[in-house]
Tab-separated table of N, CA and C in Angstrom:
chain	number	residue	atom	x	y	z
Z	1	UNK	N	42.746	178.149	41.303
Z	1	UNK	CA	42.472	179.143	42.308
Z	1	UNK	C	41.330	178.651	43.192
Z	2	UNK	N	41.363	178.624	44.419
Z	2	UNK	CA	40.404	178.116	45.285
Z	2	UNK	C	39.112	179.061	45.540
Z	3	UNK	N	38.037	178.709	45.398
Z	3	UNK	CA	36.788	179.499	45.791
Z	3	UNK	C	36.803	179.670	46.820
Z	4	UNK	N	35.775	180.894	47.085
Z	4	UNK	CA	35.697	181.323	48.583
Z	4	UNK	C	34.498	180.204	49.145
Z	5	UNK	N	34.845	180.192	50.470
Z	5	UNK	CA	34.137	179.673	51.260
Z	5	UNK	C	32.226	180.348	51.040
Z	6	UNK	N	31.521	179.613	51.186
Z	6	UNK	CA	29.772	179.815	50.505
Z	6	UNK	C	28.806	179.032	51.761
Z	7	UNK	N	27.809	179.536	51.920
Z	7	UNK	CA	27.050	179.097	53.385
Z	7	UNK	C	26.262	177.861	52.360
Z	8	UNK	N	25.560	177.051	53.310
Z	8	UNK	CA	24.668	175.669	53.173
Z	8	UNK	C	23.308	176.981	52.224
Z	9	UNK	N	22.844	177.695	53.105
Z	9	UNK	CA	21.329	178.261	52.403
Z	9	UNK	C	22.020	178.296	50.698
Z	10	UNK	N	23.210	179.268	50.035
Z	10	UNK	CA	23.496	179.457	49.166
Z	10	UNK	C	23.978	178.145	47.829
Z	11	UNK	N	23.947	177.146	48.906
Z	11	UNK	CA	24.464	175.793	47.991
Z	11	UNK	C	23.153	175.435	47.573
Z	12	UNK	N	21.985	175.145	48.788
Z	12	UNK	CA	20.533	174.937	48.494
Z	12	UNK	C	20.198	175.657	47.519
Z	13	UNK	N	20.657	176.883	47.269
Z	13	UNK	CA	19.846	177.852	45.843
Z	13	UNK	C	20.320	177.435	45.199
Z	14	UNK	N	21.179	177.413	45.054
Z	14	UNK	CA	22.362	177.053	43.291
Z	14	UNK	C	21.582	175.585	43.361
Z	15	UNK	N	21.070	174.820	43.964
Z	15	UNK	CA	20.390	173.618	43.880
Z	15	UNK	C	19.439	173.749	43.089
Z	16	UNK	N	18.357	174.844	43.742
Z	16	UNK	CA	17.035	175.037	43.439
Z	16	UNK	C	17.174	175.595	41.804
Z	17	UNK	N	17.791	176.299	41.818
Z	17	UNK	CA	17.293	177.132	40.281
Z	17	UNK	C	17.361	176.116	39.100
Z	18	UNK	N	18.353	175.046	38.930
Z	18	UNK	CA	17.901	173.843	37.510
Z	18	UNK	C	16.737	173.266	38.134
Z	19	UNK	N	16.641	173.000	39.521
Z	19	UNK	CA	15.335	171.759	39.929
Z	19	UNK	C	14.005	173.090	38.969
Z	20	UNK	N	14.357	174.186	39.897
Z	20	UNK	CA	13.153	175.313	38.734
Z	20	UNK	C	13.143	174.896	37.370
Z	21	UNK	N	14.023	175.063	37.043
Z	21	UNK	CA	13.749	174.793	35.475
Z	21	UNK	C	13.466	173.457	35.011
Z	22	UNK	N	14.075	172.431	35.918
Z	22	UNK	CA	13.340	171.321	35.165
Z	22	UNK	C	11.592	171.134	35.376
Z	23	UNK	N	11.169	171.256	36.665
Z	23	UNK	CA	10.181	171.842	37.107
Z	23	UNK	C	8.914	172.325	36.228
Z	24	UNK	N	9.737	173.438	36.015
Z	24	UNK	CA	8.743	174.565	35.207
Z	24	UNK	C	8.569	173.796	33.490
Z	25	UNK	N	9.663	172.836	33.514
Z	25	UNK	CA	9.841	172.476	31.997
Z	25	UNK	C	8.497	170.718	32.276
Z	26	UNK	N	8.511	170.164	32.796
Z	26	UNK	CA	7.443	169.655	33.217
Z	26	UNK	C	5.857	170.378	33.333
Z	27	UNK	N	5.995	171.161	34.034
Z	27	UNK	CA	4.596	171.768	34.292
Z	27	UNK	C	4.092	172.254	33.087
Z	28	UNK	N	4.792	173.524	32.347
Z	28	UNK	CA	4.972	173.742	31.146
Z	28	UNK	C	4.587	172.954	29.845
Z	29	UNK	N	4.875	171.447	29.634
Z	29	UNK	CA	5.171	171.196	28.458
Z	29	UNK	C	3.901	169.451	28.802
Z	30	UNK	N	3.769	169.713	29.829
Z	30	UNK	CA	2.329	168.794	30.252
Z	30	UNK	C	1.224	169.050	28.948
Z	31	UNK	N	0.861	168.057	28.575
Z	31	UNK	CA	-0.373	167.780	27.639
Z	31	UNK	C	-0.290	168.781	26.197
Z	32	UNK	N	1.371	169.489	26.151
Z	32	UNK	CA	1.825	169.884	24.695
Z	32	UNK	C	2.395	169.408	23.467
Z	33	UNK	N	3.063	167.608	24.384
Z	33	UNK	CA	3.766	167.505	23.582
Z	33	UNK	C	3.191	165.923	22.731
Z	34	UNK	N	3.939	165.897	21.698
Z	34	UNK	CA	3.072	164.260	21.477
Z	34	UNK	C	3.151	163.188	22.456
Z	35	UNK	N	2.081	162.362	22.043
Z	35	UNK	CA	1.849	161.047	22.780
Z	35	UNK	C	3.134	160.350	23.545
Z	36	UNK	N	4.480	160.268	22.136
Z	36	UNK	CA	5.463	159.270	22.510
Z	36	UNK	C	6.476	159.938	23.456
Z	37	UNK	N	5.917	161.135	23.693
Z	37	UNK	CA	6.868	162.050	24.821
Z	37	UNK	C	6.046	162.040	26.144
Z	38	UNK	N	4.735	161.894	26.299
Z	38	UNK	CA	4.270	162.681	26.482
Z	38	UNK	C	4.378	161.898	28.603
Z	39	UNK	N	4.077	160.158	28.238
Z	39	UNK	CA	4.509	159.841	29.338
Z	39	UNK	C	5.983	159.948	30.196
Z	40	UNK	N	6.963	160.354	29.567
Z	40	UNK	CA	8.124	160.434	29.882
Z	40	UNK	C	8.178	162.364	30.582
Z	41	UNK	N	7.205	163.114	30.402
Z	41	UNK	CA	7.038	164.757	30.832
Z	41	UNK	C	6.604	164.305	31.593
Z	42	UNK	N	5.596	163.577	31.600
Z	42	UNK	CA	4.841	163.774	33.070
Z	42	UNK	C	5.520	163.090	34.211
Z	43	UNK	N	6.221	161.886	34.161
Z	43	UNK	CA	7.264	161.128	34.648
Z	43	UNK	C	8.354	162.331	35.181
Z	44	UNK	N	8.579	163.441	34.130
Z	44	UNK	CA	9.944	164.191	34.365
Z	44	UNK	C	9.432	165.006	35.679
Z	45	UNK	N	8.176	165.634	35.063
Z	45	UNK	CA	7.474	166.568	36.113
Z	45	UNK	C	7.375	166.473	37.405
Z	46	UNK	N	6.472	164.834	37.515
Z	46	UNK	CA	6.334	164.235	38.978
Z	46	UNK	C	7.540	164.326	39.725
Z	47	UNK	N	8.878	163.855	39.304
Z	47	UNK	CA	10.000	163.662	39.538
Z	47	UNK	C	10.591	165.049	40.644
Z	48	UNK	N	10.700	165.614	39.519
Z	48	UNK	CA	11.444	167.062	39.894
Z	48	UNK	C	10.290	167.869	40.974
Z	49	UNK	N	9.339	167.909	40.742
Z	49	UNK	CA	8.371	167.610	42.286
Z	49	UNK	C	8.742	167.321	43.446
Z	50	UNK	N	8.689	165.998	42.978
Z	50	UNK	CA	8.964	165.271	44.336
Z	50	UNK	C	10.021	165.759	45.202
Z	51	UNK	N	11.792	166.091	44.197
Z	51	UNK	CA	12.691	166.287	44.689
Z	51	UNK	C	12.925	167.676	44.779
Z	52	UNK	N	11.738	169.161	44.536
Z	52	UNK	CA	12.050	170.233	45.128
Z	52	UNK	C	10.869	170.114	46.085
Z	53	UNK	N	10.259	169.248	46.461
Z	53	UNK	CA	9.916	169.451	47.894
Z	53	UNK	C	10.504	169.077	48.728
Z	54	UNK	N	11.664	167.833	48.573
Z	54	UNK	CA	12.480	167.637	49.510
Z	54	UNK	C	13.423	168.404	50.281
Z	55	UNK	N	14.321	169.283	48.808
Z	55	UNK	CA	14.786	170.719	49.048
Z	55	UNK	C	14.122	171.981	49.453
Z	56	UNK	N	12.943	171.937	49.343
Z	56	UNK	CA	11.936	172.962	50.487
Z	56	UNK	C	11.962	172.803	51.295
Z	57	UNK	N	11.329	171.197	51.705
Z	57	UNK	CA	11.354	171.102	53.114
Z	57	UNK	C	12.807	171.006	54.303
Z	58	UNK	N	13.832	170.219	53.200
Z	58	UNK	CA	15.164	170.927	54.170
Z	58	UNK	C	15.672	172.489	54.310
Z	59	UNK	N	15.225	173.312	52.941
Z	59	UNK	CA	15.919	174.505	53.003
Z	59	UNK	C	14.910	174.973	54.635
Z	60	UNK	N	13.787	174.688	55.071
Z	60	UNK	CA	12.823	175.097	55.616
Z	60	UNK	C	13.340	174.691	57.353
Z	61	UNK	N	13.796	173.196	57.197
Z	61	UNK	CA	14.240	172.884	58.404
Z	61	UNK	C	15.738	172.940	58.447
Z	62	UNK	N	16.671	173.665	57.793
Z	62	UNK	CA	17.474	173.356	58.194
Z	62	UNK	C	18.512	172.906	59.175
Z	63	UNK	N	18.573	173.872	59.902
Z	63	UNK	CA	19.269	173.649	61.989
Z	63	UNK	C	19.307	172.471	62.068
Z	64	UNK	N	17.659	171.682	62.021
Z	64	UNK	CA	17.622	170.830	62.450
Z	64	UNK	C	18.226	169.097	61.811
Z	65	UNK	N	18.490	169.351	60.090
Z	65	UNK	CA	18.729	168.393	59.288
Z	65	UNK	C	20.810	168.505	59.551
Z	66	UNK	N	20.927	169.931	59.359
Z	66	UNK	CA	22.345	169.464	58.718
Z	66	UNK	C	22.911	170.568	60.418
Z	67	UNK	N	23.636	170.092	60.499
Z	67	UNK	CA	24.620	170.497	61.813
Z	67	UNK	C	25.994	171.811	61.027
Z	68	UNK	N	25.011	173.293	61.527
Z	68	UNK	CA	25.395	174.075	61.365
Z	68	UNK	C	26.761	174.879	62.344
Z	69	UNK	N	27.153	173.904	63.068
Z	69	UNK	CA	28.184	174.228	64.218
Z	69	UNK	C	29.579	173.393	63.678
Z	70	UNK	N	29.129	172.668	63.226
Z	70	UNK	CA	30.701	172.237	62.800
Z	70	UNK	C	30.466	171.904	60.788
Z	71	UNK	N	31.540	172.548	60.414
Z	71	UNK	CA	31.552	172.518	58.892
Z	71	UNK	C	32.318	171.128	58.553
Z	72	UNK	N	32.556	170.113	59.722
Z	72	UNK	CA	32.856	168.641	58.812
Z	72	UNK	C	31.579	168.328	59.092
Z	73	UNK	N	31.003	168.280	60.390
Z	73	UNK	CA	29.745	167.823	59.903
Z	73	UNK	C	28.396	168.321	58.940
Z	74	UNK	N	29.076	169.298	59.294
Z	74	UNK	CA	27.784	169.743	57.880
Z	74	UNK	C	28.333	169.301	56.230
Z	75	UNK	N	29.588	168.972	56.138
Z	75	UNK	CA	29.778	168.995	55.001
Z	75	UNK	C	29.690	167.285	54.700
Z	76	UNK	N	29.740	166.505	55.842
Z	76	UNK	CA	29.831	164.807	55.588
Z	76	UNK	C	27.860	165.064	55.444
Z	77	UNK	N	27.505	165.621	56.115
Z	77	UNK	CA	25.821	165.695	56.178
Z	77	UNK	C	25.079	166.024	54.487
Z	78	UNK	N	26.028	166.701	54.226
Z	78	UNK	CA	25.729	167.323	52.342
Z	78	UNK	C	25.676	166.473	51.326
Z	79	UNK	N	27.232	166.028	51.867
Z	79	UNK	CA	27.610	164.778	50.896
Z	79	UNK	C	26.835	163.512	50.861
Z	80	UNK	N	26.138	163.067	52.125
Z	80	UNK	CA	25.329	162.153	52.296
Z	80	UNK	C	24.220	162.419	51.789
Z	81	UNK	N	23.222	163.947	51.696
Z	81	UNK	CA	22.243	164.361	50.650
Z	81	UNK	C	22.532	163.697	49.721
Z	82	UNK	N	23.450	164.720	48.819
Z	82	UNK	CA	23.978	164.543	47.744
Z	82	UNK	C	24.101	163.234	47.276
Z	83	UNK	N	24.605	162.321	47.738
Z	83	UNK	CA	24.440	160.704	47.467
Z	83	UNK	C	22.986	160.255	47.511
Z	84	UNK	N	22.203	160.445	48.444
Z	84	UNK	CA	20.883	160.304	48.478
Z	84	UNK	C	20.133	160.989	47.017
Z	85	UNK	N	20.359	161.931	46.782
Z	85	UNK	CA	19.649	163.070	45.634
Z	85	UNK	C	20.192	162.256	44.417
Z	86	UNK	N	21.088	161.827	44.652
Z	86	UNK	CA	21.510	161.027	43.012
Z	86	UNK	C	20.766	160.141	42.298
Z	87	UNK	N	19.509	159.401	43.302
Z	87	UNK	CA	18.608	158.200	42.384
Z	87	UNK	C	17.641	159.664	41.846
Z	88	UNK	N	17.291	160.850	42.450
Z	88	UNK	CA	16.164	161.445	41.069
Z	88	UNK	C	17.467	162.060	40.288
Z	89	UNK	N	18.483	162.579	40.405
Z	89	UNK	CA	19.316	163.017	39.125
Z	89	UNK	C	19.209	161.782	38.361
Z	90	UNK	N	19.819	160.863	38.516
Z	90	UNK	CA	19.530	159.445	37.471
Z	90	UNK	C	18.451	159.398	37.011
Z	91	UNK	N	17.345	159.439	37.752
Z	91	UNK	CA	15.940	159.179	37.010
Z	91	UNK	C	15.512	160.009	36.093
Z	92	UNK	N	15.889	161.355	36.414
Z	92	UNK	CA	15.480	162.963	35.497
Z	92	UNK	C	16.481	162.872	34.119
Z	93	UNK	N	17.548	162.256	34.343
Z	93	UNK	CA	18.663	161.725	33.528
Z	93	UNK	C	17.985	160.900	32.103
Z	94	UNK	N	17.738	159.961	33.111
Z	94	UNK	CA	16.796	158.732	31.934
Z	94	UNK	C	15.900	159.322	31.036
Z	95	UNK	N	14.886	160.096	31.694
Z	95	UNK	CA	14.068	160.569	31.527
Z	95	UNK	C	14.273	161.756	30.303
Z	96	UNK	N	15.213	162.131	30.743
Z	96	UNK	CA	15.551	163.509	29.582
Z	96	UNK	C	16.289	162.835	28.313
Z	97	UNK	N	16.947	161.680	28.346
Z	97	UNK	CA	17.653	161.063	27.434
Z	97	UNK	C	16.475	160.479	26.523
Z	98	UNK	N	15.601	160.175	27.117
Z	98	UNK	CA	14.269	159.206	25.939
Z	98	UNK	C	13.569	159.977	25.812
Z	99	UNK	N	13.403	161.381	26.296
Z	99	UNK	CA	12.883	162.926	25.763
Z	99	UNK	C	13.515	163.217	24.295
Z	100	UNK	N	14.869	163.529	24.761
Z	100	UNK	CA	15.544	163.551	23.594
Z	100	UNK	C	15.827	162.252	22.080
Z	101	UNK	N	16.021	161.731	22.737
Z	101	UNK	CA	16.182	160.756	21.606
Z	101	UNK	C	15.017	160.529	20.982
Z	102	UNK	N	13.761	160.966	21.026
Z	102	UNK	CA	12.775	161.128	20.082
Z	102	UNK	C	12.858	162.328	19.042
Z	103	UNK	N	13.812	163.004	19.134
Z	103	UNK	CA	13.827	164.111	19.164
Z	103	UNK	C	12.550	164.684	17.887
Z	104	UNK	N	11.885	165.124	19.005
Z	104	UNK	CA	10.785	165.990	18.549
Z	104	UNK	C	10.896	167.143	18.486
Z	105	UNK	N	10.084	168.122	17.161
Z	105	UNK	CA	9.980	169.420	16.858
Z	105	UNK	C	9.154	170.044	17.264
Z	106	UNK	N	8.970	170.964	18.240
Z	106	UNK	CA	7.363	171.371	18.543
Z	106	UNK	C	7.269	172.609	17.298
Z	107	UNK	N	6.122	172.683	17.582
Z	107	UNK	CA	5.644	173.809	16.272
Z	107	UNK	C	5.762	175.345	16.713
Z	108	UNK	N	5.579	175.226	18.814
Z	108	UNK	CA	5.638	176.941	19.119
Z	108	UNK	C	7.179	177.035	19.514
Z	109	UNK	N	7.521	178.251	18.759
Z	109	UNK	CA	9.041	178.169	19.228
Z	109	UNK	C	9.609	177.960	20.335
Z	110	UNK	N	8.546	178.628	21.933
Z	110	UNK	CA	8.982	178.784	22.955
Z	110	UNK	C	8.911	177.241	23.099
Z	111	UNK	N	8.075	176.957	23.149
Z	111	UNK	CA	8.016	175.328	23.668
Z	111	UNK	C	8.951	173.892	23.347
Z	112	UNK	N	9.023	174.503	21.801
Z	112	UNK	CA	10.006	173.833	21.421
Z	112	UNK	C	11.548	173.940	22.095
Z	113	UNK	N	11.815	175.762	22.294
Z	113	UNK	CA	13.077	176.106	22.635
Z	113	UNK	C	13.349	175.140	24.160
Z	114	UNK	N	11.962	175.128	25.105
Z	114	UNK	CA	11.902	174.859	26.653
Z	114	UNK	C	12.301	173.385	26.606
Z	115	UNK	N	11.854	172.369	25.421
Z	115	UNK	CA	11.854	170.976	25.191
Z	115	UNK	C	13.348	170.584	24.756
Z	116	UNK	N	14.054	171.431	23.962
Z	116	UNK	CA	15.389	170.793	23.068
Z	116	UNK	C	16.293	171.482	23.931
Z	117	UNK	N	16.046	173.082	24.502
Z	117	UNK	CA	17.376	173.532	25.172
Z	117	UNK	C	17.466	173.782	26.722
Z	118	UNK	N	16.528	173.854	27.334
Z	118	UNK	CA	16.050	174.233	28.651
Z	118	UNK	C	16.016	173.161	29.453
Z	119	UNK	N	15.280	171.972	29.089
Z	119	UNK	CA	15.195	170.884	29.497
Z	119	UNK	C	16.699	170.377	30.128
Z	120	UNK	N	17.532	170.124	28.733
Z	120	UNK	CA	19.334	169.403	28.761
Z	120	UNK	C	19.856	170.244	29.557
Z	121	UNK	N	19.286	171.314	29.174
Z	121	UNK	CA	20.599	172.636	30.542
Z	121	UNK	C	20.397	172.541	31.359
Z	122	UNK	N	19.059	172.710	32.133
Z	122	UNK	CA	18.301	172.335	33.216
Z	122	UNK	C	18.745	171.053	33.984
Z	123	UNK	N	18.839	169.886	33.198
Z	123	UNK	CA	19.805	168.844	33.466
Z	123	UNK	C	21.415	168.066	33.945
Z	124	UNK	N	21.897	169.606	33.170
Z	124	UNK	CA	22.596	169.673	33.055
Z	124	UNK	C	23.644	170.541	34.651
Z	125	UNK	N	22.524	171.437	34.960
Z	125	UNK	CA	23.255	172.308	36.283
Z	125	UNK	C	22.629	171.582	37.118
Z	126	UNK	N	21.521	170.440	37.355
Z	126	UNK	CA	21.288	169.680	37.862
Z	126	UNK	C	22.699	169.250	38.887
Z	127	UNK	N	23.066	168.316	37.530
Z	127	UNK	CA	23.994	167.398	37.899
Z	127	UNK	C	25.359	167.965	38.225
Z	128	UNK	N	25.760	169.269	37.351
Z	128	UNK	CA	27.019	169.975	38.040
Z	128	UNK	C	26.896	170.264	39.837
Z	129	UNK	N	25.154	170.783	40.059
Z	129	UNK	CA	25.237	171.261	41.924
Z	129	UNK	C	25.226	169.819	42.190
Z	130	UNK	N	24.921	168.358	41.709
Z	130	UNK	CA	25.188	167.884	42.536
Z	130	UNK	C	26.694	167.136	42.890
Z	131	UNK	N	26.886	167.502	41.747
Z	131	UNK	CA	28.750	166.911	42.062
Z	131	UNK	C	29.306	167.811	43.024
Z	132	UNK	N	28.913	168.601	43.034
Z	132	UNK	CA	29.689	169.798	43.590
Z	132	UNK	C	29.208	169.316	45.216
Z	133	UNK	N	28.089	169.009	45.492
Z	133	UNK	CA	27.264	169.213	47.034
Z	133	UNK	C	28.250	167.569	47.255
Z	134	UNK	N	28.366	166.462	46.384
Z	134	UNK	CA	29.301	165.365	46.508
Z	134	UNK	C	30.870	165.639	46.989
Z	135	UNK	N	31.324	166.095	46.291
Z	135	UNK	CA	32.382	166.860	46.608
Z	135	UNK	C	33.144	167.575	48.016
Z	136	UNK	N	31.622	168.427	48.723
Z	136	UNK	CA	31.732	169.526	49.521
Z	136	UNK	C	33.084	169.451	50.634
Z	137	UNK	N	33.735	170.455	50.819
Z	137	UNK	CA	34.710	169.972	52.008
Z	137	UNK	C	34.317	171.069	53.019
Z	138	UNK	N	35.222	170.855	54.085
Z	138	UNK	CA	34.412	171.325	55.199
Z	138	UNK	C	35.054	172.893	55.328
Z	139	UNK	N	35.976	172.811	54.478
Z	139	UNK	CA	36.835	174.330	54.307
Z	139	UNK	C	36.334	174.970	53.062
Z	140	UNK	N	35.477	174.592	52.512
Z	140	UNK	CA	34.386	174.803	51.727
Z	140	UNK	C	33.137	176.014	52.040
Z	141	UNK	N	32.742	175.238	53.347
Z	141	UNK	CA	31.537	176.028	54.003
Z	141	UNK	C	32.009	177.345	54.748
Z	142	UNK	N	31.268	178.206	54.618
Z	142	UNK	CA	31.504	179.450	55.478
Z	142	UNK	C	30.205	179.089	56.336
Z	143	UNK	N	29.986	178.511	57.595
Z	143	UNK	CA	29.310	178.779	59.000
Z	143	UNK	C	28.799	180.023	59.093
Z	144	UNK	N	27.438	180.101	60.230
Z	144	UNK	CA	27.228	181.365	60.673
Z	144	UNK	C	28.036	181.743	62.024
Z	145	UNK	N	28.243	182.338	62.693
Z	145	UNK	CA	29.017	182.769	63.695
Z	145	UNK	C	28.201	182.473	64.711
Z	146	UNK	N	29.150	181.524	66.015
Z	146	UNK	CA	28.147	181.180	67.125
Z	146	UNK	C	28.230	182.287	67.729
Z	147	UNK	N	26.927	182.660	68.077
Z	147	UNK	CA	27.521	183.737	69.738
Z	147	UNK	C	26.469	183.353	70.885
């Protein structure tokens, strides 16, 4: 069954909310966890930083980044993000894989829960919005209405 057509601002959110959580799971888990994790959080943190300010600053400029008048070009414009955004998914990737594969127990539940399940999920819708923004077709986008 085909989805309905969804505007650029609404793809940017469904973006933003794992970059939040990986985010918050960085900021969060800074100077909690042991040593052999501990450079690979802050690595995660910086990361996911870096790449929701990028998504700020486009959700912020948009008009001017992605060409809101025609939905092939906005959607070849996405896809070209989206290819671009793929070296920090890879890196947050790496990063969460040698997180995990230590696999460490924290002692506070929440923290622990934010480290073993929040983190991978977080990762995880990561990489689903960005297949999806890879993907995008131009019968995809619902436009705003010129007048």
């Amino acid at each position: 069954m085909a989805t309905a057509p969804t505007t650029v601002p609404a793809l940017l959110h469904e973006l933003s909310s794992p970059l939040t959580v990986l985010i918050s799971t960085g900021d969060l888990l800074r100077d909690k966890v042991p040593d052999t994790i501990e450079p690979f959080v802050r690595r995660l943190g910086d990361t996911s930083h870096r790449f929701g300010r990028e998504v700020v600053e486009l959700r912020a400029s948009l008009e001017e980044k992605i060409d809101l008048r025609s939905s092939a070009k906005a959607a070849a414009q996405i896809r070209q993000l989206a290819a671009d955004w793929r070296c920090y998914q890879a890196e947050l990737s790496d990063l969460v894989v040698a997180i995990q594969a230590a696999r460490v127990k924290l002692e506070d539940p929440l923290l622990d829960r934010i480290l073993n399940q929040n983190l991978p999920n977080g990762l995880s819708g990561l990489t689903r919005n960005i297949d999806r923004l890879e993907a995008i077709r131009p019968e995809d986008l619902a436009l705003p209405e010129q007048g």
